[in-house]
Coordinates of C-alpha atoms and ligand atoms in Angstrom, one line a residue:
X10 CA 54.6 35.5 50.9
X11 CA 56.8 33.8 48.1
X12 CA 55.3 36.4 45.6
X13 CA 56.3 39.1 48.0
X14 CA 60.0 38.0 48.4
X15 CA 60.7 37.5 44.6
X16 CA 61.1 41.2 43.6
X17 CA 62.8 42.0 46.8
X18 CA 65.4 39.5 46.1
X19 CA 65.6 40.8 42.4
X20 CA 66.3 44.3 43.9
X21 CA 69.1 42.9 45.9
X22 CA 70.6 41.2 42.8
X23 CA 70.6 44.5 41.1
X24 CA 72.3 46.0 44.2
X25 CA 75.0 43.4 44.0
X26 CA 75.4 43.7 40.4
X27 CA 75.8 47.6 40.7
X28 CA 78.2 46.9 43.7
X29 CA 80.6 44.5 41.5
X30 CA 80.5 47.4 38.9
X31 CA 81.5 50.1 41.2
X32 CA 84.2 48.0 42.7
X33 CA 85.5 47.8 39.5
X34 CA 85.5 51.6 38.5
X35 CA 86.5 53.0 41.6
X36 CA 87.9 52.6 45.2
X37 CA 85.6 49.9 46.0
X38 CA 84.3 51.8 49.2
X39 CA 80.6 52.0 48.3
X40 CA 79.1 49.8 50.9
X41 CA 75.8 48.0 50.4
X42 CA 72.8 48.2 52.8
X43 CA 70.6 45.3 51.4
X44 CA 66.8 46.2 51.2
X45 CA 65.8 42.7 51.4
X46 CA 62.9 42.2 54.0
X47 CA 62.0 38.5 54.8
X48 CA 58.8 37.6 56.0
X49 CA 60.0 36.1 59.3
X50 CA 58.4 33.9 61.9
X51 CA 57.1 35.6 64.9
X52 CA 60.0 36.2 67.4
X53 CA 58.6 34.1 70.1
X54 CA 60.1 30.9 71.6
X55 CA 59.0 27.6 70.6
X56 CA 56.4 26.1 73.2
X57 CA 57.8 23.6 75.7
X58 CA 55.7 20.7 74.4
X59 CA 56.9 21.2 70.6
X60 CA 58.8 18.1 69.3
X61 CA 61.9 20.4 68.9
X62 CA 62.5 20.0 72.4
X63 CA 61.3 16.3 73.0
X64 CA 63.4 14.4 75.3
X65 CA 64.7 10.9 74.8
X66 CA 62.6 7.9 76.1
X67 CA 63.8 5.6 78.7
X68 CA 64.9 5.6 82.4
X69 CA 67.7 8.1 83.0
X70 CA 68.3 8.4 79.2
X71 CA 71.0 10.8 78.4
X72 CA 69.6 14.1 76.9
X73 CA 71.2 17.5 75.7
X74 CA 74.0 15.8 74.3
X75 CA 76.9 18.1 72.9
X76 CA 80.6 17.9 72.2
X77 CA 83.3 20.4 71.8
X78 CA 87.1 20.3 71.2
X79 CA 88.9 18.9 74.2
X80 CA 92.6 20.1 73.6
X81 CA 94.8 22.4 71.8
X82 CA 95.2 20.6 68.5
X83 CA 92.0 18.8 68.0
X84 CA 92.9 15.1 69.2
X85 CA 90.2 15.2 72.0
X86 CA 86.7 16.0 72.4
X87 CA 84.8 16.7 75.6
X88 CA 81.4 15.0 75.6
X89 CA 78.5 16.5 77.8
X90 CA 75.0 15.3 78.5
X91 CA 72.3 15.3 81.1
X92 CA 70.6 12.7 83.1
X93 CA 67.5 13.6 85.2
X94 CA 66.3 10.4 87.3
X95 CA 69.7 9.6 89.0
X96 CA 73.5 10.7 88.5
X97 CA 74.2 7.2 86.7
X98 CA 77.8 6.7 85.1
X99 CA 79.8 9.5 83.5
X100 CA 81.3 6.8 81.1
X101 CA 81.7 7.2 77.4
X102 CA 82.3 4.0 75.4
X103 CA 83.8 4.9 72.2
X104 CA 85.9 3.4 69.1
X105 CA 86.4 3.7 65.3
X106 CA 83.9 2.0 63.0
X107 CA 86.0 -0.9 62.4
X108 CA 86.7 -1.8 66.1
X109 CA 83.1 -1.2 68.0
X110 CA 83.2 0.4 71.3
X111 CA 86.6 -0.9 72.4
X112 CA 87.4 2.2 74.4
X113 CA 86.0 3.9 77.4
X114 CA 86.7 6.9 79.3
X115 CA 85.3 8.3 82.7
X116 CA 84.2 11.8 83.1
X117 CA 82.6 13.9 86.0
X118 CA 79.0 15.1 87.0
X119 CA 78.1 18.5 88.3
X120 CA 74.7 20.1 89.2
X121 CA 73.7 23.4 90.3
X122 CA 70.6 25.2 91.5
X123 CA 69.3 28.4 90.1
X124 CA 66.4 30.1 92.4
X125 CA 64.4 27.0 93.2
X126 CA 65.4 25.2 89.8
X127 CA 67.7 22.1 90.5
X128 CA 69.6 21.2 87.2
X129 CA 69.8 17.5 86.2
X130 CA 73.1 15.8 86.4
X131 CA 75.5 17.4 84.2
X132 CA 78.2 15.0 82.8
X133 CA 81.4 16.1 81.3
X134 CA 83.7 13.5 80.0
X135 CA 86.9 14.0 78.2
X136 CA 88.3 11.4 75.6
X137 CA 91.7 12.2 74.3
X138 CA 94.6 10.5 72.3
X139 CA 92.1 10.2 69.2
X140 CA 93.5 9.6 65.6
X141 CA 93.1 12.7 63.3
X142 CA 90.6 12.5 60.5
X143 CA 88.8 9.7 61.9
X144 CA 85.2 8.7 62.4
X145 CA 84.4 7.7 66.1
X146 CA 81.1 6.3 67.2
X147 CA 80.2 6.7 70.9
X148 CA 77.8 5.5 73.4
X149 CA 76.5 7.1 76.6
X150 CA 74.0 6.2 79.1
X151 CA 72.8 2.5 80.5
X152 CA 70.9 -0.5 79.1
X153 CA 67.8 0.2 77.2
X154 CA 68.4 4.0 77.5
X155 CA 71.6 4.1 76.1
X156 CA 72.1 6.3 73.0
X157 CA 74.7 6.2 70.2
X158 CA 76.2 9.3 68.3
X159 CA 79.5 9.7 66.2
X160 CA 81.8 12.5 65.2
X161 CA 84.8 13.1 62.7
X162 CA 88.0 14.2 64.2
X163 CA 89.7 16.9 62.1
X164 CA 92.8 16.7 60.0
X165 CA 96.0 16.8 61.6
X166 CA 97.3 20.5 62.0
X167 CA 98.7 21.4 58.5
X168 CA 98.9 24.7 56.4
X169 CA 97.2 23.3 53.6
X170 CA 94.5 21.3 55.6
X171 CA 91.0 22.2 54.4
X172 CA 88.3 22.5 56.7
X173 CA 84.5 24.0 56.8
X174 CA 83.4 26.1 59.9
X175 CA 79.9 27.5 60.3
X176 CA 79.5 30.6 62.3
X177 CA 76.3 31.3 64.4
X178 CA 75.4 33.6 66.8
X179 CA 72.5 34.8 68.8
X180 CA 70.5 31.7 68.2
X181 CA 67.8 31.3 70.9
X182 CA 64.9 29.0 70.6
X183 CA 62.3 30.4 68.2
X184 CA 61.0 29.0 64.8
X185 CA 63.6 31.5 63.3
X186 CA 66.2 29.8 65.3
X187 CA 65.2 26.3 64.1
X188 CA 65.3 27.5 60.5
X189 CA 68.8 28.8 61.0
X190 CA 69.9 25.4 62.5
X191 CA 68.5 23.5 59.9
X192 CA 70.1 25.7 57.2
X193 CA 73.5 25.4 58.9
X194 CA 73.0 21.6 58.8
X195 CA 72.4 21.7 55.1
X196 CA 75.5 23.8 54.5
X197 CA 77.6 20.9 55.5
X198 CA 79.9 22.7 58.1
X199 CA 82.3 20.6 60.2
X200 CA 82.5 22.7 63.4
X201 CA 80.5 25.5 64.5
X202 CA 82.1 28.8 65.8
X203 CA 79.5 30.1 68.3
X204 CA 79.8 33.7 68.9
X205 CA 77.9 34.1 72.2
X206 CA 74.2 34.2 73.3
X207 CA 73.0 30.6 73.4
X208 CA 69.3 29.9 75.0
X209 CA 68.0 33.4 75.8
X210 CA 66.7 31.6 78.9
X211 CA 67.6 34.7 80.9
X212 CA 64.4 36.2 79.3
X213 CA 62.5 34.1 81.7
X214 CA 62.1 34.3 85.5
X215 CA 62.6 32.0 88.2
X216 CA 62.2 28.3 87.6
X217 CA 61.7 28.8 83.9
X218 CA 65.4 30.1 83.4
X219 CA 66.5 26.7 84.2
X220 CA 64.0 24.9 82.2
X221 CA 64.7 26.9 79.1
X222 CA 68.3 26.0 79.3
X223 CA 67.4 22.6 79.3
X224 CA 65.1 22.8 76.0
X225 CA 67.7 24.9 74.4
X226 CA 70.4 22.0 75.1
X227 CA 67.9 19.5 73.7
X228 CA 67.0 21.8 70.6
X229 CA 70.7 22.1 69.4
X230 CA 71.3 18.2 70.2
X231 CA 70.6 17.4 66.6
X232 CA 74.1 19.2 65.7
X233 CA 76.0 19.4 68.8
X234 CA 75.9 15.7 69.6
X235 CA 77.9 15.2 66.1
X236 CA 80.1 17.9 65.8
X237 CA 82.0 20.4 68.1
X238 CA 80.6 23.6 68.7
X239 CA 83.4 26.1 69.9
X240 CA 81.8 28.2 72.6
X241 CA 82.0 31.8 73.6
X242 CA 79.7 33.6 76.0
X243 CA 77.4 36.6 75.4
X244 CA 75.5 38.9 77.5
X245 CA 72.7 36.5 78.1
X246 CA 75.1 34.1 79.8
X247 CA 75.6 36.8 82.4
X248 CA 72.3 36.0 84.2
X249 CA 73.0 38.5 87.1
X250 CA 69.6 38.3 88.9
X251 CA 69.8 39.6 92.4
X252 CA 66.0 39.8 92.8
X253 CA 65.9 36.2 92.8
X254 CA 69.2 35.5 94.6
X255 CA 71.3 34.7 91.6
X256 CA 74.5 37.0 91.6
X257 CA 77.2 34.6 90.2
X258 CA 77.8 35.5 86.8
X259 CA 77.9 32.9 84.1
X260 CA 76.6 30.1 86.6
X261 CA 74.3 28.3 84.2
X262 CA 76.5 28.5 81.4
X263 CA 79.8 27.3 83.2
X264 CA 78.1 24.3 84.5
X265 CA 76.6 23.4 81.5
X266 CA 79.3 24.2 78.8
X267 CA 82.8 23.4 79.1
X268 CA 85.8 24.6 76.9
X269 CA 89.3 23.4 76.6
X270 CA 90.8 26.5 78.3
X271 CA 93.7 24.8 80.3
X272 CA 95.1 23.6 77.0
X273 CA 95.8 27.2 76.1
X274 CA 96.9 28.1 79.6
X275 CA 94.0 30.3 80.1
X276 CA 92.9 30.7 83.8
X277 CA 89.3 30.9 82.7
X278 CA 86.8 28.9 80.6
X279 CA 85.4 32.1 79.2
X280 CA 88.6 33.0 77.0
X281 CA 90.9 30.2 75.5
X282 CA 92.3 29.4 72.2
X283 CA 92.3 26.0 70.1
X284 CA 94.0 24.8 66.9
X285 CA 92.1 23.3 64.2
X286 CA 93.1 21.8 60.8
X287 CA 94.9 25.1 59.5
X288 CA 93.2 27.6 61.9
X289 CA 94.3 29.1 65.3
X290 CA 91.1 30.2 66.9
X291 CA 90.9 32.8 69.6
X292 CA 88.0 33.2 71.8
X293 CA 87.6 36.4 73.9
X294 CA 85.1 37.1 76.6
X295 CA 83.4 40.4 75.9
X296 CA 82.0 40.5 79.4
X297 CA 85.2 39.7 81.4
X298 CA 87.6 42.4 82.2
X299 CA 90.3 42.9 79.4
X300 CA 92.0 46.2 80.1
X301 CA 95.8 46.0 80.7
X302 CA 97.0 43.7 83.3
X303 CA 93.9 41.8 83.8
X304 CA 94.1 38.0 83.4
X305 CA 92.5 38.1 79.7
X306 CA 94.9 40.7 78.6
X307 CA 97.9 39.0 79.9
X308 CA 96.6 35.9 78.5
X309 CA 96.0 37.3 74.9
X310 CA 99.3 38.9 74.8
X311 CA 101.0 35.5 75.3
X312 CA 98.7 33.8 72.9
X313 CA 99.2 36.0 70.2
X314 CA 102.9 35.2 70.3
X315 CA 102.3 31.5 70.0
X316 CA 100.5 31.7 66.8
X317 CA 102.5 30.2 64.0
X318 CA 101.2 30.9 60.6
X319 CA 103.5 28.5 58.9
X320 CA 101.6 25.8 60.9
X321 CA 98.0 27.5 61.0
X322 CA 98.0 30.2 58.3
X323 CA 94.2 31.0 59.4
X324 CA 93.9 33.4 62.4
X325 CA 90.6 33.8 63.4
X326 CA 89.1 35.8 66.4
X327 CA 85.5 35.2 68.0
X328 CA 84.0 37.8 70.5
X329 CA 80.4 38.5 71.5
X330 CA 80.2 42.2 71.2
X331 CA 81.4 43.4 67.5
X332 CA 84.2 46.3 67.3
X333 CA 82.7 47.7 64.0
X334 CA 79.0 47.9 63.9
X335 CA 76.9 50.5 62.2
X336 CA 73.5 49.2 63.6
X337 CA 71.7 51.5 65.9
X338 CA 71.4 48.5 68.2
X339 CA 74.7 48.3 70.5
X340 CA 76.3 51.0 68.7
X341 CA 79.6 51.8 70.3
X342 CA 79.4 48.8 72.8
X343 CA 82.5 47.3 71.3
X344 CA 84.7 50.7 71.8
X345 CA 86.3 49.6 74.9
X346 CA 87.6 46.4 73.4
X347 CA 88.7 48.0 70.3
X348 CA 90.8 50.5 72.1
X349 CA 92.5 47.7 74.0
X350 CA 93.0 45.1 71.4
X351 CA 92.5 46.5 67.7
X352 CA 96.4 47.2 67.6
X353 CA 97.0 43.6 68.2
X354 CA 94.8 42.3 65.3
X355 CA 96.4 44.4 62.9
X356 CA 100.0 43.8 64.3
X357 CA 99.3 40.0 64.1
X358 CA 97.3 40.3 60.8
X359 CA 94.3 38.5 62.1
X360 CA 92.3 37.2 59.1
X361 CA 88.6 37.5 60.5
X362 CA 86.8 38.5 63.6
X363 CA 83.7 36.9 64.0
X364 CA 81.1 38.6 66.4
X365 CA 77.3 38.3 67.2
X366 CA 75.3 40.6 69.6
X367 CA 73.6 42.7 67.1
X368 CA 70.6 40.8 65.5
X369 CA 71.6 41.5 61.9
X370 CA 74.3 40.8 59.4
X371 CA 77.3 43.1 58.7
X372 CA 80.8 42.9 57.1
X373 CA 83.6 45.4 57.1
X374 CA 86.2 46.2 54.8
X375 CA 89.7 45.6 55.9
X376 CA 89.9 49.1 58.0
X377 CA 91.7 50.1 61.2
X378 CA 91.5 52.9 63.6
X379 CA 94.6 52.4 65.5
X380 CA 96.0 55.9 64.8
X381 CA 93.4 57.4 66.7
X382 CA 94.2 58.6 70.3
X383 CA 92.5 61.2 72.5
X384 CA 94.8 63.9 71.1
X385 CA 95.5 62.8 67.6
X386 CA 92.2 63.8 66.2
X387 CA 92.6 61.0 63.6
X388 CA 89.1 59.8 63.9
X389 CA 88.2 57.9 60.9
X390 CA 88.9 54.2 60.2
X391 CA 91.0 54.1 57.2
X392 CA 91.9 51.2 54.8
X393 CA 94.3 49.0 56.3
X394 CA 95.6 45.7 54.4
X395 CA 97.0 44.3 57.7
X396 CA 93.7 44.5 59.5
X397 CA 91.0 41.8 60.0
X398 CA 87.6 41.6 58.1
X399 CA 85.1 42.1 61.0
X400 CA 81.9 40.2 60.4
X401 CA 78.8 40.2 62.7
X402 CA 76.6 37.3 62.7
X403 CA 74.1 38.0 65.5
X404 CA 71.3 37.0 63.4
X405 CA 70.7 33.5 64.5
X406 CA 67.0 34.2 65.2
X407 CA 66.2 34.5 68.9
X408 CA 63.0 35.9 70.7
X409 CA 64.4 39.7 70.5
X410 CA 63.9 39.8 66.8
X411 CA 65.9 41.7 64.3
X412 CA 67.9 44.9 64.8
X413 CA 66.5 46.6 61.7
X414 CA 67.7 50.1 61.8
X415 CA 71.1 50.8 60.4
X416 CA 72.9 54.1 60.7
X417 CA 72.4 56.2 57.7
X418 CA 74.3 57.0 55.7
X419 CA 76.2 53.6 55.7
X420 CA 79.7 54.5 57.1
X421 CA 82.6 53.9 54.7
X422 CA 84.0 51.0 56.6
X423 CA 80.9 49.0 56.3
X424 CA 80.9 46.7 53.2
X425 CA 77.5 44.8 53.4
X426 CA 74.7 44.9 55.9
X427 CA 71.3 43.2 56.1
X428 CA 68.9 42.8 58.7
X429 CA 67.8 39.1 58.1
X430 CA 68.2 35.9 60.0
X431 CA 71.0 33.4 58.8
X432 CA 74.5 31.9 59.4
X433 CA 77.9 32.0 57.8
X434 CA 80.3 29.4 56.6
X435 CA 84.1 29.7 56.1
X436 CA 85.4 27.1 53.8
X437 CA 89.3 26.9 54.1
X438 CA 90.6 25.3 51.1
X439 CA 94.3 25.8 51.6
X440 CA 96.9 28.3 53.1
X441 CA 96.0 31.0 50.6
X442 CA 92.4 30.8 49.9
X443 CA 89.0 30.6 52.0
X444 CA 85.5 30.7 50.6
X445 CA 83.3 32.6 52.7
X446 CA 79.3 32.7 52.6
X447 CA 76.5 34.4 54.5
X448 CA 73.4 32.4 54.0
X449 CA 70.1 34.1 54.7
X450 CA 67.2 32.0 55.9
X451 CA 64.8 32.7 52.9
X452 CA 61.3 31.0 54.0
X453 CA 62.4 27.4 54.0
X454 CA 65.3 27.8 51.7
X455 CA 68.9 28.8 52.5
X456 CA 70.1 31.5 50.1
X457 CA 73.7 32.5 49.8
X458 CA 73.7 36.4 50.0
X459 CA 77.3 37.8 50.6
X460 CA 80.1 35.7 49.9
X461 CA 83.6 36.3 48.8
X462 CA 87.1 34.7 48.5
X463 CA 89.4 35.4 51.6
X464 CA 93.0 35.7 51.1
X465 CA 94.8 34.7 53.8
X466 CA 96.7 37.8 55.8
X467 CA 100.2 35.9 56.0
X468 CA 100.5 33.7 53.0
X469 CA 98.4 35.7 50.8
X470 CA 100.4 39.0 51.1
X471 CA 104.0 38.5 51.9
X472 CA 105.7 37.7 48.6
X473 CA 109.2 36.6 50.1
X474 CA 107.9 34.1 52.8
X475 CA 105.5 32.8 50.4
X476 CA 107.0 30.3 48.0
X477 CA 103.8 29.4 46.2
X478 CA 102.7 31.1 42.8
X479 CA 100.1 33.9 43.2
X480 CA 96.8 32.8 42.1
X481 CA 94.0 35.1 41.0
X482 CA 90.7 33.4 41.4
X483 CA 87.7 34.1 39.0
X484 CA 85.4 31.9 41.0
X485 CA 82.0 30.4 40.2
X486 CA 80.5 31.0 43.7
X487 CA 79.3 34.3 43.0
X488 CA 82.0 36.2 44.3
X489 CA 81.6 40.0 45.4
X490 CA 84.8 41.0 46.7
X491 CA 88.3 39.7 46.9
X492 CA 90.3 40.4 50.1
Ligands
NAG8 C1 98.7 60.2 69.9 O1 98.5 60.7 68.4 C2 99.9 61.9 68.0 C3 99.4 62.2 66.8 O2 99.3 61.2 65.8 C4 101.0 61.2 68.2 O3 102.0 62.1 68.0 C5 101.1 60.6 69.3 O4 102.5 59.8 69.5 C6 100.0 59.7 70.0 N1 100.2 59.2 71.3 C7 100.3 57.9 71.7 C8 100.3 57.6 73.2 O5 100.1 57.0 70.8
NAG9 C1 86.2 57.3 55.2 O1 86.1 58.9 55.0 C2 87.1 59.4 55.9 C3 86.8 61.1 55.5 O2 86.5 61.2 54.3 C4 88.4 59.2 55.4 O3 89.5 59.9 56.0 C5 88.7 57.8 55.5 O4 90.1 57.3 55.1 C6 87.8 56.9 55.0 N1 87.8 55.5 55.5 C7 87.6 54.4 54.6 C8 87.8 53.1 55.3 O5 87.6 54.5 53.3
NAG10 C1 94.3 27.1 47.0 O1 93.0 27.0 46.8 C2 92.4 27.7 45.8 C3 91.1 27.5 45.7 O2 90.3 26.4 45.5 C4 93.0 27.3 44.4 O3 92.7 28.2 43.2 C5 94.6 27.5 44.5 O4 95.4 27.1 43.4 C6 94.9 26.6 45.5 N1 96.5 26.6 45.7 C7 97.3 25.8 46.2 C8 98.8 26.2 46.2 O5 96.8 24.8 45.9
FE2_11 FE1 74.0 39.7 73.0

């Protein structure tokens, strides 16, 4: 397998080199379709009795521990976990390293049924009023079965606060998923921006749907117990299954995963916004109404007005279905949201839009198609300095496998595309610069494949507002392009 992979990555190196060359000589519009083919694990879920899903020992021990941001600005977290023997307390004991567990918070418990499956007792506990940039330890559960974890709060909201986000999508619970998760943890990201499709439990029937939500919760605990995952929902969260009497969309997801939606005045946990370090992050729901006058549309209209690039220079949008996708899988599915929101993204100079859904990696140039309307005939996406970069990272590694067929020839809006599993990181340095990497899972190693320096759309382009001297970076991180 290794011998097989080497010449392929050489080929890629060559392709990358020629791209750098091309972008020097002309328009920079020659996109790359990477020919790399990795030898993947079979796309099957890890068996139930595998150690990846092992539940902690002890009576009523907390399992599936996860945290997410609990407020608008990062001074709160919501800690969630499941107990199975009895409800038990929803109490969290916490404190900074110096002071031990001197603080407590009380949460609440919920549960649900899905077909004949009865969920465990799902606890959600908000702890707020935290200090910025501080390590907290926390303890949940009772007696011998109690468990201890920790997390680090983000720095105070500040335009130059540096922070490293990871971006993962369509993860599932296969050996490829495990590889993606382990590689992400090696990348040292501080918070995950998750672009939807979590467990793929809906690929099962009857009671196994609930069971596979539980295994997934246990599978990701190694990361989710220690750092926030910012959730957005995909089609696999809908679980509309009338044949087994389940017709309430997002039932499992909404019981298990909470979001701080009220903090951004949203009326629904499926769309919301948070601010963290120097970033303003907007989470959209591809599978909730978003046409004009619907709650999501009205909310986004108001939320964009609240963005203050002087405080949070980085404006990031998450959604499940990509707006720019040149894969045969899910081609054009993002068109309706593009028609509704693309002009806002350009108007507000969104830095980057992350999506999942398509099980491959793809990155666009800064382009827009906002002059198209049904009579104008302006049908091509054109280069647009105010537009976001669109990145699809639906390549977490779920049981449906890779989407290997790209539309040929590569459309001129597409900068780089490759059908491999992996994850991305966005390392914000200050108000003007962020380093972006897409890290392919390369048979046990993490290989940074597509990387570039993202220049901030607000501070990087408006000379009058920007008091700082302009820096041109000659980077050592193997940059491909500058934006
Ligand atoms: C549609 O495009 C045409 C041609 O560019 C333009 O004149 C017209 O104003 C557009 N209509 C709308 C509703 O944007
Ligand atoms: C793509 O090609 C079309 C047709 O030649 C052109 O009008 C458009 O500006 C190009 N778009 C980009 C992003 O280069
Ligand atoms: C921002 O970060 C980049 C990359 O590390 C650096 O080159 C640049 O000098 C920084 N700008 C300021 C104003 O610190
Ligand atoms: Fe999806």
